[in-house]
PDB file of C-alpha atoms in Angstrom:
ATOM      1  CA  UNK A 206      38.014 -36.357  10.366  1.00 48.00           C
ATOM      2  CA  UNK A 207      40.989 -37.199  12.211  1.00 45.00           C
ATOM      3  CA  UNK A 208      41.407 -33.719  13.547  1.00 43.00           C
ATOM      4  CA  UNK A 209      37.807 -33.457  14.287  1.00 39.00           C
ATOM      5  CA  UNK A 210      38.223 -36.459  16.891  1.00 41.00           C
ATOM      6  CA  UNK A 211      41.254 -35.029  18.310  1.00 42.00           C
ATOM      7  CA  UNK A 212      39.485 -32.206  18.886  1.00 38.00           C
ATOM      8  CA  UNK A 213      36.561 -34.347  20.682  1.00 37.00           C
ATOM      9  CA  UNK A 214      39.256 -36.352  22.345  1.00 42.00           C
ATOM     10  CA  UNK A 215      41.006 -33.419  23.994  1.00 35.00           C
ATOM     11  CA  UNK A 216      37.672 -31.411  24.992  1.00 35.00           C
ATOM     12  CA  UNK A 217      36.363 -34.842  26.722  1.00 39.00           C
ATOM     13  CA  UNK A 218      39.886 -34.955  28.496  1.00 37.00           C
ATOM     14  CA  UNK A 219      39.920 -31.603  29.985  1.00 34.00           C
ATOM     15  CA  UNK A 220      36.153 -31.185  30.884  1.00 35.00           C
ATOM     16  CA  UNK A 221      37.074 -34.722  32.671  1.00 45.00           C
ATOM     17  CA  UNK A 222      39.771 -33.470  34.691  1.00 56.00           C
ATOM     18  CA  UNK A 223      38.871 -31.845  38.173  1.00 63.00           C
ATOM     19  CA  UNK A 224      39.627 -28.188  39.014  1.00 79.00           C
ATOM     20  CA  UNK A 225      40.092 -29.002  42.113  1.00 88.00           C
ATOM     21  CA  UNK A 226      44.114 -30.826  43.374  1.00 88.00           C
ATOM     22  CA  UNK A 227      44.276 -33.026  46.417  1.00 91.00           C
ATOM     23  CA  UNK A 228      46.897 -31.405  48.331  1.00 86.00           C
ATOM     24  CA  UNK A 229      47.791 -34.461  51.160  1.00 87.00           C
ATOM     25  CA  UNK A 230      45.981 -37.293  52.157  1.00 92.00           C
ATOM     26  CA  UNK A 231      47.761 -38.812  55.564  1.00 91.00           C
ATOM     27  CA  UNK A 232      46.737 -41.610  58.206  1.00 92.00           C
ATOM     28  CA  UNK A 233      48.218 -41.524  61.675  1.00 89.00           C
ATOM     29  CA  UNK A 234      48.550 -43.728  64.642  1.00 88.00           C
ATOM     30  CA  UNK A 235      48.558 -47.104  62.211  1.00 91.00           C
ATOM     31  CA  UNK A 236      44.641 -45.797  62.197  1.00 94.00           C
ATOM     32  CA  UNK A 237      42.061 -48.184  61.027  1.00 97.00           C
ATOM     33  CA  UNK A 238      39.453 -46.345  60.363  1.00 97.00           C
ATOM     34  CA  UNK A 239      37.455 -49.577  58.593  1.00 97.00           C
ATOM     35  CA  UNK A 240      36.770 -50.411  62.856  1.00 97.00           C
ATOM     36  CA  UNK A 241      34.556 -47.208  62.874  1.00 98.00           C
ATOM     37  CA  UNK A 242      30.889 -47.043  62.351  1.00 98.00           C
ATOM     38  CA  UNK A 243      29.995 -44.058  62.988  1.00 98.00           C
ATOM     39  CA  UNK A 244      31.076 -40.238  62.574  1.00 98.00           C
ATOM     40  CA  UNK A 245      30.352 -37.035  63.854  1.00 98.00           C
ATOM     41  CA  UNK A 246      30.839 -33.763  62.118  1.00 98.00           C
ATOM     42  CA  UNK A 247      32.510 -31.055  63.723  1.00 97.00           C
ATOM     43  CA  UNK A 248      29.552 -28.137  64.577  1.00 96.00           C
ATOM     44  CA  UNK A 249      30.278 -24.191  64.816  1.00 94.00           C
ATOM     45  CA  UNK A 250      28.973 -24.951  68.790  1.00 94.00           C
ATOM     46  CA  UNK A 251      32.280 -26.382  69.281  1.00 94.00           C
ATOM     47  CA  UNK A 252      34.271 -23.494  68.077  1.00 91.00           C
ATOM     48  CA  UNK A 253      33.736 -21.054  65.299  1.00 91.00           C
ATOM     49  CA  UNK A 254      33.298 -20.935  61.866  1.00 91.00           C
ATOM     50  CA  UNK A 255      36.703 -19.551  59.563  1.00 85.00           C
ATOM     51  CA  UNK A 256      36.327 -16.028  58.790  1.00 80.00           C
ATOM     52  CA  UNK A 257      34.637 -15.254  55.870  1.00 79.00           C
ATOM     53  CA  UNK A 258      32.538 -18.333  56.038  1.00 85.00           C
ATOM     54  CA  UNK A 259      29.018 -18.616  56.105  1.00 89.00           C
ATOM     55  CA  UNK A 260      26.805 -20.692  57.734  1.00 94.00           C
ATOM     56  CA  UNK A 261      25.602 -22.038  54.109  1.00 92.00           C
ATOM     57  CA  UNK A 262      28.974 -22.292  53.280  1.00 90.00           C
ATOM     58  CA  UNK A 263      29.459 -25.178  56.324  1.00 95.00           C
ATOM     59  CA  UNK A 264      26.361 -27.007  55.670  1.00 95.00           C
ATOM     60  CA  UNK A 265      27.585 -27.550  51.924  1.00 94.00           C
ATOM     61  CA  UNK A 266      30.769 -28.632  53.232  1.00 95.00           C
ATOM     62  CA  UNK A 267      29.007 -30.971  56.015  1.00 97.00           C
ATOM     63  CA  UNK A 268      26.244 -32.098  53.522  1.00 97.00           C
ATOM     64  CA  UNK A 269      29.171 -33.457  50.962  1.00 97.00           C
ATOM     65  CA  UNK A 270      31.209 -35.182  54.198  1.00 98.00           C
ATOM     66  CA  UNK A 271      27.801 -36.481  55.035  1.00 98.00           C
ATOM     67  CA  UNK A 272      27.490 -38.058  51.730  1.00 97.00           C
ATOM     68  CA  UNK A 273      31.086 -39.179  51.354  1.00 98.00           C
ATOM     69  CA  UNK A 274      31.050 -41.207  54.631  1.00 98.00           C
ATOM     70  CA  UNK A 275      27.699 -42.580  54.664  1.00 98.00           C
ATOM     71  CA  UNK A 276      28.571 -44.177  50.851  1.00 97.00           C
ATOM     72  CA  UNK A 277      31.457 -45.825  53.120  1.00 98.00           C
ATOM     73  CA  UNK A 278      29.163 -47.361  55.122  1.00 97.00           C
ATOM     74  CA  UNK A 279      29.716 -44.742  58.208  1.00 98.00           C
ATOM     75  CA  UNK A 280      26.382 -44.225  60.153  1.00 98.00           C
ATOM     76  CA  UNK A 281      26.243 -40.644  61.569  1.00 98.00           C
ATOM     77  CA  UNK A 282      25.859 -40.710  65.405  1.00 98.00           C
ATOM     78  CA  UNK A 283      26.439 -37.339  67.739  1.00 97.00           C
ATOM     79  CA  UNK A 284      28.111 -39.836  70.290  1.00 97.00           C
ATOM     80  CA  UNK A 285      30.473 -41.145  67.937  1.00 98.00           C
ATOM     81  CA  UNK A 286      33.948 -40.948  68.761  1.00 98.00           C
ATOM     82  CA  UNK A 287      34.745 -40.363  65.669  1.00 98.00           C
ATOM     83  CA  UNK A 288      34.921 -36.186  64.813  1.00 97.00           C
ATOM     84  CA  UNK A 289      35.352 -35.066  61.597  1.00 98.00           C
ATOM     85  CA  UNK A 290      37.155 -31.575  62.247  1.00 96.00           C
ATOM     86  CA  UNK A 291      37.267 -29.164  59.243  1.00 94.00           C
ATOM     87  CA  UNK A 292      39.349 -26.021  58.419  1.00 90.00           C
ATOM     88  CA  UNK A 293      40.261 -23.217  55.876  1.00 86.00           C
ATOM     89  CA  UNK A 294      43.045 -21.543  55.111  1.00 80.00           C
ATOM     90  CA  UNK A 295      42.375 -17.352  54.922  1.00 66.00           C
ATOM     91  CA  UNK A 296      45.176 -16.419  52.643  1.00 57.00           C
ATOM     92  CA  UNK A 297      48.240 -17.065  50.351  1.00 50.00           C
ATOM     93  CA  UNK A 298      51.340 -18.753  52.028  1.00 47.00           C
ATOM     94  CA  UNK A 299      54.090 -19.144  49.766  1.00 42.00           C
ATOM     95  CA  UNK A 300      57.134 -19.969  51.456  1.00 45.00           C
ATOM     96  CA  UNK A 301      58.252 -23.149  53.349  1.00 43.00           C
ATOM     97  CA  UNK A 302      58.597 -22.432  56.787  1.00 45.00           C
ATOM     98  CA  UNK A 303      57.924 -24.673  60.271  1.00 45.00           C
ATOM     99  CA  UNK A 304      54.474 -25.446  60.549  1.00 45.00           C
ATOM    100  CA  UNK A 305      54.202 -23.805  63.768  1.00 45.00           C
ATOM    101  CA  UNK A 306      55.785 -20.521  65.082  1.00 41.00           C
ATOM    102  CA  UNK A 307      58.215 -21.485  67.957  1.00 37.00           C
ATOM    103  CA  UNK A 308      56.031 -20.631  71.009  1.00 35.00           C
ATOM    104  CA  UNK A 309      52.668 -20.477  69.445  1.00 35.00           C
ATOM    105  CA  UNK A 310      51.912 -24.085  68.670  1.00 35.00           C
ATOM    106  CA  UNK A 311      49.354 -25.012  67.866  1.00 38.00           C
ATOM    107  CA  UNK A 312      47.689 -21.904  65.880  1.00 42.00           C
ATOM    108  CA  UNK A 313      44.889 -20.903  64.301  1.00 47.00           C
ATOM    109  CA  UNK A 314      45.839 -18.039  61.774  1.00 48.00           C
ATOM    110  CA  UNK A 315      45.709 -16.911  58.069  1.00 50.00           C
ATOM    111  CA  UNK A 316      48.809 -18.966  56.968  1.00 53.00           C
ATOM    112  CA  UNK A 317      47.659 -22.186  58.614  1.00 67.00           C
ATOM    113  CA  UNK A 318      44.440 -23.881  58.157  1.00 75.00           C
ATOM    114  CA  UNK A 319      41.913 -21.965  60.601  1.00 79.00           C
ATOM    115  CA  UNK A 320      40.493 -25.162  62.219  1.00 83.00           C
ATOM    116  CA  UNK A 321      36.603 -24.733  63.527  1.00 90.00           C
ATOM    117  CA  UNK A 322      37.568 -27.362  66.764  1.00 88.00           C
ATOM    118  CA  UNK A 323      41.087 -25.902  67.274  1.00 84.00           C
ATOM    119  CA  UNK A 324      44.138 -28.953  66.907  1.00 80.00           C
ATOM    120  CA  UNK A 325      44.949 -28.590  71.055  1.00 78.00           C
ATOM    121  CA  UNK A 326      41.971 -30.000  71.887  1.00 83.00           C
ATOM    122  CA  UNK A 327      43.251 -33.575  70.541  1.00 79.00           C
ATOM    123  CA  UNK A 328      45.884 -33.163  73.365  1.00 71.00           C
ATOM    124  CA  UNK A 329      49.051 -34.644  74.112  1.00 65.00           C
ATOM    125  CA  UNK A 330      49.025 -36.998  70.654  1.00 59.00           C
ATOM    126  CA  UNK A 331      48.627 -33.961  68.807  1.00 59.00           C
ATOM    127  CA  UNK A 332      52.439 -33.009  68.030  1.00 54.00           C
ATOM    128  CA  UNK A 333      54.732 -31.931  64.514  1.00 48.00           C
ATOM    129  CA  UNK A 334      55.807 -35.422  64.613  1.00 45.00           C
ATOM    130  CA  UNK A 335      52.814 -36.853  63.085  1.00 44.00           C
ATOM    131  CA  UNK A 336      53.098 -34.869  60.349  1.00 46.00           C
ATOM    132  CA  UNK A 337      55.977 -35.346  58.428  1.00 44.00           C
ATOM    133  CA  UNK A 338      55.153 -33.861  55.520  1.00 45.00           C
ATOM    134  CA  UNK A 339      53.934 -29.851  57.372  1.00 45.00           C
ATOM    135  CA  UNK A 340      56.599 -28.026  55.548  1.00 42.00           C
ATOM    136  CA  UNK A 341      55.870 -28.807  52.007  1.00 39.00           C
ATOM    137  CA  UNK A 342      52.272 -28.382  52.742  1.00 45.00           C
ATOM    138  CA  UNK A 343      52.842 -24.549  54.113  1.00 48.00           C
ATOM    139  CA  UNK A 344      54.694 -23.851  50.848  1.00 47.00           C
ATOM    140  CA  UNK A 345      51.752 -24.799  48.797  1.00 46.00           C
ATOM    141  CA  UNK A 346      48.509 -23.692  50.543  1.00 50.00           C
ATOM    142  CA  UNK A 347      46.825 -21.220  49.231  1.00 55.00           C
ATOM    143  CA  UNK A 348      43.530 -19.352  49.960  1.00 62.00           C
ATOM    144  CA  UNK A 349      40.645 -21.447  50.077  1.00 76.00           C
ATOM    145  CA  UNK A 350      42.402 -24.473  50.764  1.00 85.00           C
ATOM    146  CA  UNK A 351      39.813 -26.983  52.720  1.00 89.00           C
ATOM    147  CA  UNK A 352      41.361 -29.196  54.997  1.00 91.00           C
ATOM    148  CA  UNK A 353      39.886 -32.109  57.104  1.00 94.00           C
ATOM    149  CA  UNK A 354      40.604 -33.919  60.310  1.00 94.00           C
ATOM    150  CA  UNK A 355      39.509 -37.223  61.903  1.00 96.00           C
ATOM    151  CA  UNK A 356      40.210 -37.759  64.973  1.00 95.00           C
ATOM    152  CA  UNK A 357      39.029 -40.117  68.288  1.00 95.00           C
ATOM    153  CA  UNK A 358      37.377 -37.551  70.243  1.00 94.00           C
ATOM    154  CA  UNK A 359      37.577 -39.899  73.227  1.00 95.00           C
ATOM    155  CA  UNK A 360      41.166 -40.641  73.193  1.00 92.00           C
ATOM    156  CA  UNK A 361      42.245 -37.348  71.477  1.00 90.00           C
ATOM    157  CA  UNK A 362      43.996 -39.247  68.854  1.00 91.00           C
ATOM    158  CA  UNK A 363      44.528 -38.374  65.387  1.00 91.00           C
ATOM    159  CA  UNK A 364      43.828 -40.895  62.499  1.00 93.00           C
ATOM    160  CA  UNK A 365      43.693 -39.033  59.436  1.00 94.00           C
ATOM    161  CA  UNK A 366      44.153 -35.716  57.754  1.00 92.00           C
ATOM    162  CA  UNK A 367      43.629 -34.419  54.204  1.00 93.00           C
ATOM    163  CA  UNK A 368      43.785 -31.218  52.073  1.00 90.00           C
ATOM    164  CA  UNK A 369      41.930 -30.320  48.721  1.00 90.00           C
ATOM    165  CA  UNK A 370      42.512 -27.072  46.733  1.00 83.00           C
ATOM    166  CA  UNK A 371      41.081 -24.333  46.145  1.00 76.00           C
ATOM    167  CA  UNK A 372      36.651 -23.949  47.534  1.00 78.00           C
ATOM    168  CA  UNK A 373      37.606 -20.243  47.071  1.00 71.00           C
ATOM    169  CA  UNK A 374      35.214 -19.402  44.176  1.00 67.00           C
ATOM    170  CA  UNK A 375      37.493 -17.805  40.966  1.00 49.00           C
ATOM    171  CA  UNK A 376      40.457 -17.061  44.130  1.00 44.00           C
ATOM    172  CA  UNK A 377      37.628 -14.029  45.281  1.00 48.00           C
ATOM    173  CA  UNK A 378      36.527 -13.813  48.184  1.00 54.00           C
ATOM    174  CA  UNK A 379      33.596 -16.378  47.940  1.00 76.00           C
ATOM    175  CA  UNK A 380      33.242 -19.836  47.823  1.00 80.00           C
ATOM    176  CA  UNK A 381      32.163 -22.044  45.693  1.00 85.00           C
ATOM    177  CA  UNK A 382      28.259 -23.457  45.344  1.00 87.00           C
ATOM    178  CA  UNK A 383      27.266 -26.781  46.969  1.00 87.00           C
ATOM    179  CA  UNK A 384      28.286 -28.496  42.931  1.00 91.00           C
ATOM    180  CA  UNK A 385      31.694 -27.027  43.753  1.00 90.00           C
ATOM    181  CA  UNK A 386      32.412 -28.000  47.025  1.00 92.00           C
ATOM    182  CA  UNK A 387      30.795 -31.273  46.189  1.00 94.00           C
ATOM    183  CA  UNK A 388      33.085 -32.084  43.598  1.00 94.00           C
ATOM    184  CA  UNK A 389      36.196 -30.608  45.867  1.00 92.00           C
ATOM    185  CA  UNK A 390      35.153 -33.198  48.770  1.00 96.00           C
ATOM    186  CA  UNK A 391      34.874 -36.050  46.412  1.00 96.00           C
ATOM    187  CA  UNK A 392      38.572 -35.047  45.617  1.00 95.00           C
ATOM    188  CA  UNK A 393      39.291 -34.538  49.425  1.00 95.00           C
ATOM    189  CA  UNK A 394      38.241 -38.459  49.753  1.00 97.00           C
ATOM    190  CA  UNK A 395      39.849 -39.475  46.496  1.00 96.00           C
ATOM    191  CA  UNK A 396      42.445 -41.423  49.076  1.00 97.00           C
ATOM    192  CA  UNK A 397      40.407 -42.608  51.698  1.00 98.00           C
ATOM    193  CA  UNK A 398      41.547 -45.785  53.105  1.00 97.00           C
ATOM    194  CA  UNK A 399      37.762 -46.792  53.577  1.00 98.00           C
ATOM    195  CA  UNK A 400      36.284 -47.783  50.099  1.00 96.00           C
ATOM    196  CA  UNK A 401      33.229 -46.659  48.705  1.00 97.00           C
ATOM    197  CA  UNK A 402      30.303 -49.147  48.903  1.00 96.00           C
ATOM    198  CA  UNK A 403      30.366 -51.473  45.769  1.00 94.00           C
ATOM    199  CA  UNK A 404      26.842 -49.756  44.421  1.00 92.00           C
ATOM    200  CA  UNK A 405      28.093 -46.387  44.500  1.00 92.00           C
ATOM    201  CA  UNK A 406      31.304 -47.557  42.787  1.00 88.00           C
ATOM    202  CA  UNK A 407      30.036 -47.077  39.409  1.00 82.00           C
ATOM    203  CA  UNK A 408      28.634 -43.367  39.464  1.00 72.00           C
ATOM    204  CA  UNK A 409      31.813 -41.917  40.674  1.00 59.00           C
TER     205      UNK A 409
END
């Protein structure tokens, strides 16, 4: 009997545990992002889409981000100066190197996160300074790695950044379903520094 709830006890545990590993979860420029209301979600108008992804592939990942925010209390608005900018990374980086190639900062290539609204565009606030901790996340992205942005479109500042692995589906060449990149964006927001709404507290 005893083994027979271990056995229940250890097949609860693991089905509980995400597949999915947040990879950073930053805030920059003292950011409170509690003073915003409203959001915006980066569009494929602005720039493109990653390669390899489809446009189903960014309305799953803008439908969870939808979700996640509004269960903050975030209204979306398309004049909102808050953007949320989204990227992927193409393929496997394994070593730790500068997050930028001297000359070619920033950069939008396979061993970086291949942003849809390209990083210059935040201008002159957007520097390696901010983040401290770019060469231990180059040594550990790997292929489907989905990273998000927020930033104050009007003032081109950065607030906050974070990084979930993998919405690569079985490391292939697809990605997962709208469940799977559901469940990675939860994780994405697991360290949000907006809480979730008291009533949706409870089903998370």
């Amino acid at each position: 009997m005893k083994k027979l709830l271990s056995l229940v006890g250890l097949v609860m545990m693991l089905t509980a545990c995400s597949p999915y590993s947040l990879v950073n979860s930053e805030t920059y420029n003292d950011a409170n992002l509690a003073e915003y209301s409203t959001f915006r979600i980066v569009t494929p108008d602005m720039g493109q889409l990653p390669p390899g992804m489809e446009m189903v592939t960014y309305y799953n990942i803008a439908a969870a981000i939808r979700e996640q925010m509004a269960e903050r209390g975030f209204t979306e608005s398309p004049t909102s100066p808050l953007l949320v900018n989204i990227a992927v990374t193409t393929q496997r980086q394994i070593e730790t190197e500068p997050l930028m190639p001297a000359g070619y900062f920033p950069y939008n290539g396979p061993y970086y996160p291949y942003y849809m609204w390209p990083r210059f565009n935040y201008g002159p606030y957007w520097n390696p300074a901010y983040y401290s901790n770019a060469q231990v996340i180059t040594g550990i992205y790997k292929e489907g790695v989905l990273t998000m942005d927020m930033v104050n479109i009007d003032t081109k500042t950065p607030l906050f950044s974070a990084s979930v692995s993998t919405i690569i589906d079985g490391g292939g060449d697809g990605y997962q379903d709208l469940k799977g990149i559901t469940d990675a964006v939860q994780t994405l927001f697991s360290k949000f520094p907006v809480p979730l709404l008291p009533q949706y507290r409870n089903n998370k």
